PDB file of C-alpha atoms and ligand atoms in Angstrom:
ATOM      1  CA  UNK A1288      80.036  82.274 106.340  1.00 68.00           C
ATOM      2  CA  UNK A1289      79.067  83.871 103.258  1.00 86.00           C
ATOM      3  CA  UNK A1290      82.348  84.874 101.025  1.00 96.00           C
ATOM      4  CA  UNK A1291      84.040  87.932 100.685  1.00 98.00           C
ATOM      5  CA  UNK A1292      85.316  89.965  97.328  1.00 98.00           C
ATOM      6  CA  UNK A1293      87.691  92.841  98.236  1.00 98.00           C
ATOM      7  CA  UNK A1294      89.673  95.761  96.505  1.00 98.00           C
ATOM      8  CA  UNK A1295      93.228  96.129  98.087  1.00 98.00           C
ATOM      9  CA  UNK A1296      94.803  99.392  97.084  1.00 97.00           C
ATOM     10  CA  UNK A1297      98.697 100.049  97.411  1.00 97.00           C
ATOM     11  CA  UNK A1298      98.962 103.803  99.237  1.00 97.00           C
ATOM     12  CA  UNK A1299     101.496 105.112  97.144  1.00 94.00           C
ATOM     13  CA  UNK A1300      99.698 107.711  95.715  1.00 94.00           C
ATOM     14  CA  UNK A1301      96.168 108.940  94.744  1.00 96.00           C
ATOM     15  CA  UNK A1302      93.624 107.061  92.841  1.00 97.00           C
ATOM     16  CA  UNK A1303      93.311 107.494  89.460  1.00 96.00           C
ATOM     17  CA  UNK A1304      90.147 107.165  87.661  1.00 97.00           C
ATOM     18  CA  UNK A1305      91.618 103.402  86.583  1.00 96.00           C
ATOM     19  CA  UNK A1306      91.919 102.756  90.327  1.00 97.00           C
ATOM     20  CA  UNK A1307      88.348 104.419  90.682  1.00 98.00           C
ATOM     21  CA  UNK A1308      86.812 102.330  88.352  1.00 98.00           C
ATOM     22  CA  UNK A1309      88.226  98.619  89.355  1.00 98.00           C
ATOM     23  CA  UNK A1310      87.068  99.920  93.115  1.00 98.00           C
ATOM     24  CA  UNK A1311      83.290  99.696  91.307  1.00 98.00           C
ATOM     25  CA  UNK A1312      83.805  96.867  90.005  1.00 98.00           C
ATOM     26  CA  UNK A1313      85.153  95.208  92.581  1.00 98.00           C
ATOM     27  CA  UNK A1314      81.655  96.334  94.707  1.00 98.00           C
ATOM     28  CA  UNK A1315      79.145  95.573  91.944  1.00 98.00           C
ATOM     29  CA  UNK A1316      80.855  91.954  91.852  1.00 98.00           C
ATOM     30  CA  UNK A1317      80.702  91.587  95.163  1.00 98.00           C
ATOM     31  CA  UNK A1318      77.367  92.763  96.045  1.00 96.00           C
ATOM     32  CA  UNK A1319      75.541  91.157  93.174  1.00 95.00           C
ATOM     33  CA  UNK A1320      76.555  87.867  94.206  1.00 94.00           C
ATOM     34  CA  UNK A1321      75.695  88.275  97.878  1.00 95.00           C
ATOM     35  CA  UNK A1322      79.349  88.577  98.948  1.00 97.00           C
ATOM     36  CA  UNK A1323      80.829  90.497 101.986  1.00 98.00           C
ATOM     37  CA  UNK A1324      82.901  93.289 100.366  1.00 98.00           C
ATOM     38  CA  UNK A1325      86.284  94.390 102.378  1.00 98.00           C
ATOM     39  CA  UNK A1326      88.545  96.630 102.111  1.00 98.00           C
ATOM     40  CA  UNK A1327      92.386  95.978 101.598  1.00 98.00           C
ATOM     41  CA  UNK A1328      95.405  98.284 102.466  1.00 98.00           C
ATOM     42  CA  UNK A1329      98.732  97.042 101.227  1.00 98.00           C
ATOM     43  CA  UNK A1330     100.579  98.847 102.495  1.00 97.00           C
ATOM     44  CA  UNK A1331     103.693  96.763 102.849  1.00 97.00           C
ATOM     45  CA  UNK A1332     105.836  98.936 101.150  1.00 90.00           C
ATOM     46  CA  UNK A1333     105.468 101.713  98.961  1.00 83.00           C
ATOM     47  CA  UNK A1334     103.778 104.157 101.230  1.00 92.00           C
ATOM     48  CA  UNK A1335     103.039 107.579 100.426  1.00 94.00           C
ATOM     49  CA  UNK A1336     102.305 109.629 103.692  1.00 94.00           C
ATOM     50  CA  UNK A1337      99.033 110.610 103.386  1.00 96.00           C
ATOM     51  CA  UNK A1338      98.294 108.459 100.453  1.00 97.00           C
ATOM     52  CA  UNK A1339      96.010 106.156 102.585  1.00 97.00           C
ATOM     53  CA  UNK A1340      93.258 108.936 104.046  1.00 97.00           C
ATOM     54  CA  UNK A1341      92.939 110.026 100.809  1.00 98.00           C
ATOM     55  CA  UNK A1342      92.362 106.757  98.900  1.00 98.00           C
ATOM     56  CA  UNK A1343      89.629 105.943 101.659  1.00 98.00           C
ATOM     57  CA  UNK A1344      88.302 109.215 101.454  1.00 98.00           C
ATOM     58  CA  UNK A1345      88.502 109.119  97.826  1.00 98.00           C
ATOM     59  CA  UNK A1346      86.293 105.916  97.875  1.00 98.00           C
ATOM     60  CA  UNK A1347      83.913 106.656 100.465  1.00 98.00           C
ATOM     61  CA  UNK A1348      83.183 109.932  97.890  1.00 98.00           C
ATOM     62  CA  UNK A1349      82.333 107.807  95.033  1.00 98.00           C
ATOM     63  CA  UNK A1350      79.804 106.024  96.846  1.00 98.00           C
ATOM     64  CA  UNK A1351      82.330 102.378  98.240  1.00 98.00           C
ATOM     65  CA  UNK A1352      81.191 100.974 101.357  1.00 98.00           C
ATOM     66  CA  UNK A1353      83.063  98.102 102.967  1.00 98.00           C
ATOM     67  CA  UNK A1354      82.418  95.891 106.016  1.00 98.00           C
ATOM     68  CA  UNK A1355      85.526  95.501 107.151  1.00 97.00           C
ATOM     69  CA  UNK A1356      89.210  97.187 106.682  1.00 98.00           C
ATOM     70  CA  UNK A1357      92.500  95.603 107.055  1.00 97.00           C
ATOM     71  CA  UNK A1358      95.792  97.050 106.739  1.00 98.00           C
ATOM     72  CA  UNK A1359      98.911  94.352 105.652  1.00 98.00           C
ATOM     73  CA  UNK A1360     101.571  96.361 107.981  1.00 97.00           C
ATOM     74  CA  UNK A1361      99.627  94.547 110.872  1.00 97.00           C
ATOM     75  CA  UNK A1362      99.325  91.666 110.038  1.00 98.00           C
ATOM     76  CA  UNK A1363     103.045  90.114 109.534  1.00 97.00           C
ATOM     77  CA  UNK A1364     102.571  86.945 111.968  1.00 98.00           C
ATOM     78  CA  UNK A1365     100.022  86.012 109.501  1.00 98.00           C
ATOM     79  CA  UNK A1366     102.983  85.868 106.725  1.00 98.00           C
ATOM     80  CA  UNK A1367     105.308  84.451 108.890  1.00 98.00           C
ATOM     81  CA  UNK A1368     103.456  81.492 109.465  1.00 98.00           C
ATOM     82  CA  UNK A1369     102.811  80.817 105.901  1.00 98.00           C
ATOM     83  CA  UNK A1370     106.516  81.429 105.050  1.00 98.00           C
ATOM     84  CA  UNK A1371     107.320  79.171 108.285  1.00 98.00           C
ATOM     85  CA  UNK A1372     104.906  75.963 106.819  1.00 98.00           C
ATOM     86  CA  UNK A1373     106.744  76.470 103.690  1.00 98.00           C
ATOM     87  CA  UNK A1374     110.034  76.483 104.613  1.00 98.00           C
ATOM     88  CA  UNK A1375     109.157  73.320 107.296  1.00 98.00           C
ATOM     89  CA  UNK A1376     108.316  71.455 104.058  1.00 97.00           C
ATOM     90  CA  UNK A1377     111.287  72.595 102.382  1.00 97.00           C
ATOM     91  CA  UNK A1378     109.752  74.615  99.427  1.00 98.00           C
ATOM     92  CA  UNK A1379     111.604  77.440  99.858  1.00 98.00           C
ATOM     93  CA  UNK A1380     115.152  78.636  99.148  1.00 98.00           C
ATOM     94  CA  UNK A1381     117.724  81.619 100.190  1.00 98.00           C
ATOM     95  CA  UNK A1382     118.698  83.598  97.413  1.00 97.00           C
ATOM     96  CA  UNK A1383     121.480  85.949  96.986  1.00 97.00           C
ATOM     97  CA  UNK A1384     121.592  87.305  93.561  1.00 95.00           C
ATOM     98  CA  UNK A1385     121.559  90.999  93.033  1.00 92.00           C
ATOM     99  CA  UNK A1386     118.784  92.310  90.712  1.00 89.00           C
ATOM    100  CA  UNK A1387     121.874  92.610  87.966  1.00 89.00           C
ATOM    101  CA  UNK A1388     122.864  89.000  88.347  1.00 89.00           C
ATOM    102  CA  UNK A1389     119.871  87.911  87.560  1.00 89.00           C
ATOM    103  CA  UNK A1390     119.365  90.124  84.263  1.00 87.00           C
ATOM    104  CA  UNK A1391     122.577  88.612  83.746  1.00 86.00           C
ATOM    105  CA  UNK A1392     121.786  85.171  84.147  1.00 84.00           C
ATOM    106  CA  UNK A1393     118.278  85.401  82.660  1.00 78.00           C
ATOM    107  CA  UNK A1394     119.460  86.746  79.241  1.00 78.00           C
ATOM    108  CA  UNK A1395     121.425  83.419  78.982  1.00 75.00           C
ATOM    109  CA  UNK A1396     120.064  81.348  75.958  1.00 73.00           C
ATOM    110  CA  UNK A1397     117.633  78.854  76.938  1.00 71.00           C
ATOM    111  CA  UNK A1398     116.505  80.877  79.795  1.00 70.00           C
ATOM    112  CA  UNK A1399     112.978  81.297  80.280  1.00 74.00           C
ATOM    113  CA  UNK A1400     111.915  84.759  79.784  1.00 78.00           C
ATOM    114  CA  UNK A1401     111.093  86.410  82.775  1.00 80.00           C
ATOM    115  CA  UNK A1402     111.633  84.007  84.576  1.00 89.00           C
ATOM    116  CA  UNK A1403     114.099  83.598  87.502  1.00 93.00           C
ATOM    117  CA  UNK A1404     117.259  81.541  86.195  1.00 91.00           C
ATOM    118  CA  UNK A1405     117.315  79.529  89.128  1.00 93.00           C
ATOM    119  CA  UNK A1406     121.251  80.507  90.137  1.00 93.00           C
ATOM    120  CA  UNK A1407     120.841  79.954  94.048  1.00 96.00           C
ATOM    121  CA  UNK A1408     118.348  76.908  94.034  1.00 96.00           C
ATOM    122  CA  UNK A1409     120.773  74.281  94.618  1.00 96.00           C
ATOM    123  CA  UNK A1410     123.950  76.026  96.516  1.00 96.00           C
ATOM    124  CA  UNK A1411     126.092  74.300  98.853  1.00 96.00           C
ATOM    125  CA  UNK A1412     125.863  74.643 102.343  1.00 95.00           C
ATOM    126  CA  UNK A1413     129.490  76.457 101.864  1.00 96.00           C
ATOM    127  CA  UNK A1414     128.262  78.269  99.358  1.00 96.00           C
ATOM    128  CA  UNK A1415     125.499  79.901 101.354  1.00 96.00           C
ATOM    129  CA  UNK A1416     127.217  80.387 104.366  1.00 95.00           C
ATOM    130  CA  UNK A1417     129.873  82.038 102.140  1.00 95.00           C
ATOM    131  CA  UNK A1418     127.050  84.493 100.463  1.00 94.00           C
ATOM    132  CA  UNK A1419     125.324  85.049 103.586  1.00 94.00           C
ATOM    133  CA  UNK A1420     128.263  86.583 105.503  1.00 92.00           C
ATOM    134  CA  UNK A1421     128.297  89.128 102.162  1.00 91.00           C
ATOM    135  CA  UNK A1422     124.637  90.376 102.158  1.00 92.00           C
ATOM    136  CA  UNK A1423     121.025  89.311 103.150  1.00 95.00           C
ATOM    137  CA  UNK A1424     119.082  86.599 101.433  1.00 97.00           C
ATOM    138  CA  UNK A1425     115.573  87.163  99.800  1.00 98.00           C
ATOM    139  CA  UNK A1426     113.194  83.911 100.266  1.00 98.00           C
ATOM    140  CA  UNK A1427     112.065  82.045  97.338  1.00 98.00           C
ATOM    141  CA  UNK A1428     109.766  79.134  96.390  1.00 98.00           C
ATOM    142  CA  UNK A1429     110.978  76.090  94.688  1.00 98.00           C
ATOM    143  CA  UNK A1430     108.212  75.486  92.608  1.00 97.00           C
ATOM    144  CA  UNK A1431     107.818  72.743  91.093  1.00 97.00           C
ATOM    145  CA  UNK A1432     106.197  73.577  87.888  1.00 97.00           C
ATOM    146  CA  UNK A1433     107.529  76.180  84.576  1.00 95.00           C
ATOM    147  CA  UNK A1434     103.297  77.368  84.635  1.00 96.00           C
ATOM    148  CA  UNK A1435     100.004  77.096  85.268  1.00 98.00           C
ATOM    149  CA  UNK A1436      96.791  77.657  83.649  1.00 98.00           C
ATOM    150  CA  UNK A1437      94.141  79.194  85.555  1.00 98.00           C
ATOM    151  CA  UNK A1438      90.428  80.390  84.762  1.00 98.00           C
ATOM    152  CA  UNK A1439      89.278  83.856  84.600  1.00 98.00           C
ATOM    153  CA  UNK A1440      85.482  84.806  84.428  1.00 96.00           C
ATOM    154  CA  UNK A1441      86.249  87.350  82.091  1.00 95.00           C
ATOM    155  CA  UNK A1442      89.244  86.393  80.032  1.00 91.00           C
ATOM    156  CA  UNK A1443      88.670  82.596  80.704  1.00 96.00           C
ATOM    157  CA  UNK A1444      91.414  79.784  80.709  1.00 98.00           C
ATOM    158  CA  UNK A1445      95.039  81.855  81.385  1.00 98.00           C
ATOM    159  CA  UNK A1446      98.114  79.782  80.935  1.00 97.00           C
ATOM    160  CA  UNK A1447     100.981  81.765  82.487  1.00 96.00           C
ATOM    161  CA  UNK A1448     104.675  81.192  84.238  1.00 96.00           C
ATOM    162  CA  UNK A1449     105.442  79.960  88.054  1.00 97.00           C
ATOM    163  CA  UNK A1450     108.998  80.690  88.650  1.00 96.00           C
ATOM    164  CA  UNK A1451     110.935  80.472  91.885  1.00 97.00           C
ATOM    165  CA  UNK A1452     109.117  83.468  92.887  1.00 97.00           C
ATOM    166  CA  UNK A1453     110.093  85.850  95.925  1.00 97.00           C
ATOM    167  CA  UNK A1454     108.081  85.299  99.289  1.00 98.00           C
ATOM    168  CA  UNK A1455     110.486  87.353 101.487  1.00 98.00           C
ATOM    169  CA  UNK A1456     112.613  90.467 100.170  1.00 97.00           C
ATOM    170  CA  UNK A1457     116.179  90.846 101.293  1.00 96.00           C
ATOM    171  CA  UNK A1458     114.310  93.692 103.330  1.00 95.00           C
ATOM    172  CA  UNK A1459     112.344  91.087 105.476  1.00 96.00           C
ATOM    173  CA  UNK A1460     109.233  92.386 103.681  1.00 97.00           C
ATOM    174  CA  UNK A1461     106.778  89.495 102.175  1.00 98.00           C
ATOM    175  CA  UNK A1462     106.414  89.588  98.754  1.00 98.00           C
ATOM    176  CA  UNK A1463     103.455  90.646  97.297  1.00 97.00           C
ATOM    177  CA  UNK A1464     102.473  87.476  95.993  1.00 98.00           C
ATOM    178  CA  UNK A1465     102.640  86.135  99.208  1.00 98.00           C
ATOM    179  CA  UNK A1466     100.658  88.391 100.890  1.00 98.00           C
ATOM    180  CA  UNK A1467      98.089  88.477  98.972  1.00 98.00           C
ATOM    181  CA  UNK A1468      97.385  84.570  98.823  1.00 98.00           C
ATOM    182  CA  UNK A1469      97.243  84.582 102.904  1.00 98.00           C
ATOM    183  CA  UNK A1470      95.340  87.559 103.017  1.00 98.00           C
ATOM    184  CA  UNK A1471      92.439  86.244 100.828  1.00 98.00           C
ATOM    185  CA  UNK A1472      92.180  83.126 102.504  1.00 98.00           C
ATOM    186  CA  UNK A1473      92.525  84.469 105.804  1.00 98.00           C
ATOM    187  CA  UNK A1474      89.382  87.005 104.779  1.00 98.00           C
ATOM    188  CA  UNK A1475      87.823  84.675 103.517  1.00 98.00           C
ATOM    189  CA  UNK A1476      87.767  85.976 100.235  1.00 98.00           C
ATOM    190  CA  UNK A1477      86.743  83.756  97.189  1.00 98.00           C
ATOM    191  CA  UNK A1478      86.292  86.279  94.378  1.00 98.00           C
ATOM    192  CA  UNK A1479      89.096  88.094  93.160  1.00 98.00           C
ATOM    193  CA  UNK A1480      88.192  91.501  91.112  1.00 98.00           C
ATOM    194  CA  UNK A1481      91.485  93.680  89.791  1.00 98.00           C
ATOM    195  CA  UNK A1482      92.684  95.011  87.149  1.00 96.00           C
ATOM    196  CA  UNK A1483      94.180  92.723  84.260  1.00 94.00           C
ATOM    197  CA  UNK A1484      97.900  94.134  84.761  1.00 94.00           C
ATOM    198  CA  UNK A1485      97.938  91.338  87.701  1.00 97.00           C
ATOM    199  CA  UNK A1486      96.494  88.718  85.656  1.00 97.00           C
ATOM    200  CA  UNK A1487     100.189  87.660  84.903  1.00 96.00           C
ATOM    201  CA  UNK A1488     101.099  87.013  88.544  1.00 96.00           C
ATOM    202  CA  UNK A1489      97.811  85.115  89.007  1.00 98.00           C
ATOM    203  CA  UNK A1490      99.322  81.518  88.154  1.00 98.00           C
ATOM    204  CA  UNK A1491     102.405  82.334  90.543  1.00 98.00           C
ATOM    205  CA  UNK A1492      99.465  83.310  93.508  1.00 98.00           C
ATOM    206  CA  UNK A1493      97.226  79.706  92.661  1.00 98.00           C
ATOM    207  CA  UNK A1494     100.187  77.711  93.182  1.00 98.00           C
ATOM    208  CA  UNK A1495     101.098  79.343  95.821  1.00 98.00           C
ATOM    209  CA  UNK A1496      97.673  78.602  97.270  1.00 98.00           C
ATOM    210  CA  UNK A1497      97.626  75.380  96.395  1.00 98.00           C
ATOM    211  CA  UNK A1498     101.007  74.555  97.978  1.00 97.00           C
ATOM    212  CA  UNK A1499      99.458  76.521 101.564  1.00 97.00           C
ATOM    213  CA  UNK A1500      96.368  73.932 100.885  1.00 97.00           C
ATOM    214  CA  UNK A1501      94.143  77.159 100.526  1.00 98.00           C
ATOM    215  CA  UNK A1502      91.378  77.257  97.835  1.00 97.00           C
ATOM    216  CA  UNK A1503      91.919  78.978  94.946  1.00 98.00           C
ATOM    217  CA  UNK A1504      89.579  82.112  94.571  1.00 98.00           C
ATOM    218  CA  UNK A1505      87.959  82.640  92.012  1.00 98.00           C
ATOM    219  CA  UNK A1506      88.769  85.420  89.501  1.00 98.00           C
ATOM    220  CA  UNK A1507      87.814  88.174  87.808  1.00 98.00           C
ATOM    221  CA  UNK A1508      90.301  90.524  85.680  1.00 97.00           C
ATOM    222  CA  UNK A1509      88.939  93.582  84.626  1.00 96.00           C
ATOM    223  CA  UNK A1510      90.121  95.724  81.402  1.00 94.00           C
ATOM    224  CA  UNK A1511      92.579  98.643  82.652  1.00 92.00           C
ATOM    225  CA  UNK A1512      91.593 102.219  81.497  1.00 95.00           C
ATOM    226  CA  UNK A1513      93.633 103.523  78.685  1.00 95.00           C
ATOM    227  CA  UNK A1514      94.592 107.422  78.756  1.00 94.00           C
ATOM    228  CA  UNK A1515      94.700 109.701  75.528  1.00 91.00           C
ATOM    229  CA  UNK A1516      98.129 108.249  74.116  1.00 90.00           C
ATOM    230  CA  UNK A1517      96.351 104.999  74.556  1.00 91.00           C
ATOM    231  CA  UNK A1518      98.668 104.024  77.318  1.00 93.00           C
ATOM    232  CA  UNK A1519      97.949 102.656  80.760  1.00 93.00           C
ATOM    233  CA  UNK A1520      95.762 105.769  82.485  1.00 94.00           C
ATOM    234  CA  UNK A1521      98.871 107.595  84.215  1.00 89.00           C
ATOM    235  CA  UNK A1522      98.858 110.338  86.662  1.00 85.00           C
ATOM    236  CA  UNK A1523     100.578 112.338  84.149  1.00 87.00           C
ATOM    237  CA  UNK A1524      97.785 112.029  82.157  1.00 88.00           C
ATOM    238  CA  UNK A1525      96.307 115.318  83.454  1.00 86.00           C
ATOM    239  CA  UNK A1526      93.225 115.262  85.232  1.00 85.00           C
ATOM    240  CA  UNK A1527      92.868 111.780  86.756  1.00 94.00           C
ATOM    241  CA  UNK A1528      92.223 111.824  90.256  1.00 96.00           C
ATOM    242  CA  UNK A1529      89.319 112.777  92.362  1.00 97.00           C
ATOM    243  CA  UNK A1530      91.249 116.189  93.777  1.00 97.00           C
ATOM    244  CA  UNK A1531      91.914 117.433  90.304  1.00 96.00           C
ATOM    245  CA  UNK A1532      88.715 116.561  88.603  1.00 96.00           C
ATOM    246  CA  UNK A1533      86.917 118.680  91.559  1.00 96.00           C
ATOM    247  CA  UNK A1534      89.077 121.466  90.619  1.00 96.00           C
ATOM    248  CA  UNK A1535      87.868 120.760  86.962  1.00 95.00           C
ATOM    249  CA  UNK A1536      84.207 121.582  87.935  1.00 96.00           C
ATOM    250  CA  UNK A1537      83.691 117.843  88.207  1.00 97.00           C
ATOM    251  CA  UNK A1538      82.026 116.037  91.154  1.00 97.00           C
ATOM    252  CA  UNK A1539      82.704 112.989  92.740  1.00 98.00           C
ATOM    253  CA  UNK A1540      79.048 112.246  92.115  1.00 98.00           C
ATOM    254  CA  UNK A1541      79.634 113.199  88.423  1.00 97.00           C
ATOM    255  CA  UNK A1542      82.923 110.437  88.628  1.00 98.00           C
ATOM    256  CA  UNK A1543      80.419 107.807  89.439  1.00 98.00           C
ATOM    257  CA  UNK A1544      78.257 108.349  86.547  1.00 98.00           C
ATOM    258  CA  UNK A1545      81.268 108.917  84.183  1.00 97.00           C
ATOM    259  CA  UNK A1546      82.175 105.597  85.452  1.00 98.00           C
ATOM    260  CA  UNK A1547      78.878 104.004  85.488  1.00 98.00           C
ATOM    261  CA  UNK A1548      78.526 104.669  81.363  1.00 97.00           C
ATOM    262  CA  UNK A1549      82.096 103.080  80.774  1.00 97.00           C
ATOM    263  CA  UNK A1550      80.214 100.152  82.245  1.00 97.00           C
ATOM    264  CA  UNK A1551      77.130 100.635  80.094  1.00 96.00           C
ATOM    265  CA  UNK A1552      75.047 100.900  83.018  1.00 97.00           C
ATOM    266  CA  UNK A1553      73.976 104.615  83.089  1.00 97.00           C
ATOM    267  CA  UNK A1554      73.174 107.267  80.085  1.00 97.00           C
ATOM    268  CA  UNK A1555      75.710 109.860  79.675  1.00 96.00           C
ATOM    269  CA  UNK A1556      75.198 112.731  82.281  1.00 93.00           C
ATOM    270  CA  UNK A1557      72.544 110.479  84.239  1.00 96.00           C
ATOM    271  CA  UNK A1558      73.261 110.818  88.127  1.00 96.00           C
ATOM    272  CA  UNK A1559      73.709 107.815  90.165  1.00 98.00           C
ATOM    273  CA  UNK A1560      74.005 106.023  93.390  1.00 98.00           C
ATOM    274  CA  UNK A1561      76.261 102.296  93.715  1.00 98.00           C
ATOM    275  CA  UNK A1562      73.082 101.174  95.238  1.00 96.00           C
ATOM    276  CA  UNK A1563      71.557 101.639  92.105  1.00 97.00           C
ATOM    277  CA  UNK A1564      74.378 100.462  89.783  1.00 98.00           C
ATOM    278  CA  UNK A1565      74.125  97.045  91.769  1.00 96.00           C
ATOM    279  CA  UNK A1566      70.650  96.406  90.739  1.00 95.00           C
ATOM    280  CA  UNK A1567      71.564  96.862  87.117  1.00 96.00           C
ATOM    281  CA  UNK A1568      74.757  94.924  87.555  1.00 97.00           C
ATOM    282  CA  UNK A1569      74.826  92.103  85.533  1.00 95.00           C
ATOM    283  CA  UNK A1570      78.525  90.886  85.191  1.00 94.00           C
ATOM    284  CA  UNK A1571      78.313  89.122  81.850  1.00 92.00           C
ATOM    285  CA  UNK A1572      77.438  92.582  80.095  1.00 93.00           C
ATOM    286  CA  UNK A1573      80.491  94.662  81.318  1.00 91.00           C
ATOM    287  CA  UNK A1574      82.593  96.111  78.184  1.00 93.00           C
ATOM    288  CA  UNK A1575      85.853  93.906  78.051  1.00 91.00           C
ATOM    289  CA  UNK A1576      87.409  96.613  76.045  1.00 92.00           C
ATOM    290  CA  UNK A1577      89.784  99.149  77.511  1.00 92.00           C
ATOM    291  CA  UNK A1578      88.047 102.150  78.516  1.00 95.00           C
ATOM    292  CA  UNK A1579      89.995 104.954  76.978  1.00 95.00           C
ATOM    293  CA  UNK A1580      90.038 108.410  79.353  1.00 94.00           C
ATOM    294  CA  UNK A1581      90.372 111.494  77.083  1.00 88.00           C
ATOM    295  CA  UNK A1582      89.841 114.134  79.845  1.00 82.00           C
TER     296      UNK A1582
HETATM  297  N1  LIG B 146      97.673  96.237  95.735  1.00 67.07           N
HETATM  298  C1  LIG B 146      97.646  95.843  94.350  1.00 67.07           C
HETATM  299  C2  LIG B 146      97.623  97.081  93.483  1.00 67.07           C
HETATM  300  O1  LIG B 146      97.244  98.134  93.941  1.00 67.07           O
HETATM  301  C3  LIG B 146      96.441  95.010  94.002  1.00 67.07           C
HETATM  302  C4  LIG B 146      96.543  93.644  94.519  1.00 67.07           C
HETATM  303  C5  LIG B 146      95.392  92.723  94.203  1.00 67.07           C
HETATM  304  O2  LIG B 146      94.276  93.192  93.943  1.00 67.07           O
HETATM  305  O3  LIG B 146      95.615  91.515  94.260  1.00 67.07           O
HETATM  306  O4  LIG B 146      98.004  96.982  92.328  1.00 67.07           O
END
């Protein structure tokens, strides 16, 4: 089966022209190199009713197409399993700390920034049977390693920390970093395409993988948009999504092309189709500066 690249919004709120233009990206990628291209709701937590018709209708406006559509809230035996095969082959831990205890412990000199200090790795069976009658556990990995270095098309070799990362919240909810590692493989997804905020967690996900025995996909982080204070693009940042561009005067079709010169693949004010943006594609000219939005 050919591969798959994706885009896998979080529903918690509109897209923002940032969102907008990773969604492109993620296409062009994925059609130029003959890949399936799938859509991704993670909507595991953070869910803004009414967030999720938008950001698909918000898509479908600028011209994304996917072949398939998954949604994470249904697909929890999937993570269970995972969490199950780890926990058989004892990489993972209960841990009880409080988001303060663990400031607490992680300011400690020698601690690795970041990083989780490792207080409930090695408790007693007392010990956890004491803690466990006080509140609920989150799930962590014992990894084995302080980091990783993985390879980025764009930014190339990344070297970056694996902690003893969360795989289940004290909710019961997988992590993040979790889900996304199943999901991929499960969909059969080898190219990656996102924005470079999540190139950090990226080492923490291709351990993961390799722990689960899964390949390790490969990726492509894309520069973030910048708004006018030169800041991640915010949704304070004025006119930003799709619904208050259109009350700007400005289409969705005119969002495409705005989006399509950022890329250096149309002239200013040239319409557009993603059809036609894929036959220009050609991923080793994208601009790997931010793209700063001035409204
Ligand atoms: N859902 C994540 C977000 O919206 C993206 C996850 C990913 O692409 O791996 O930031």
């Amino acid at each position: 089966m050919v591969g798959a690249g994706r885009y896998a919004p979080s529903p918690s709120g509109d897209l923002h022209l940032g969102n907008l233009r990773t969604a492109v990206l993620a296409q062009l990628f994925a059609r130029s190199s003959g890949h399936r291209f799938l859509l991704r709701v993670e909507d595991l937590d953070r869910v803004r009713p009414g967030a999720q018709e938008r950001q698909l209708a918000d898509l479908r406006a600028i011209g994304i197409v996917w072949d398939e559509l998954v949604r994470q809230s249904e697909r929890r035996p999937l993570y269970d399993a995972a969490l199950a095969g780890l926990i058989a082959d004892r990489r993972v831990y209960e841990c009880f700390c409080t988001r303060r205890e663990i400031q607490e412990a992680a300011s400690a000199p020698h601690a690795p920034p970041g990083a989780y200090p490792g207080t409930c790795r090695n408790l007693t069976a007392a010990e956890r049977a004491e803690r466990t009658a006080a509140r609920p556990a989150a799930l962590r990995l014992r990894s084995e390693v302080a980091d990783l270095t993985v390879t980025d098309l764009l930014t190339g070799p990344y070297t970056g920390q694996v902690d003893d990362f969360v795989l289940r919240r004290t909710d019961g909810i997988p992590a993040y970093n979790l889900a996304v590692v199943v999901d991929d493989d499960a969909q059969g997804v080898d190219q990656v395409v996102r924005g470079d905020d999540l190139l950090p967690s990226t080492p923490r996900q291709a351990y993961l993988a390799g722990l689960l025995g899964l390949p390790v996909p490969q990726y492509v982080h894309v520069p973030l948009v910048l708004g006018p204070s030169g800041a991640r693009l915010a949704k304070r940042d004025g006119a930003v999504t799709l619904a208050e561009l259109a009350s700007d005067g400005v289409s969705a079709d005119d969002v495409l092309s705005l989006l399509a010169v950022s890329l250096d693949l149309a002239e200013p004010g040239e319409p557009v189709s993603m059809p036609a943006l894929e036959r220009r594609f050609d991923p080793a000219g994208i601009p790997r500066a931010p793209w700063t939005w001035t409204g």
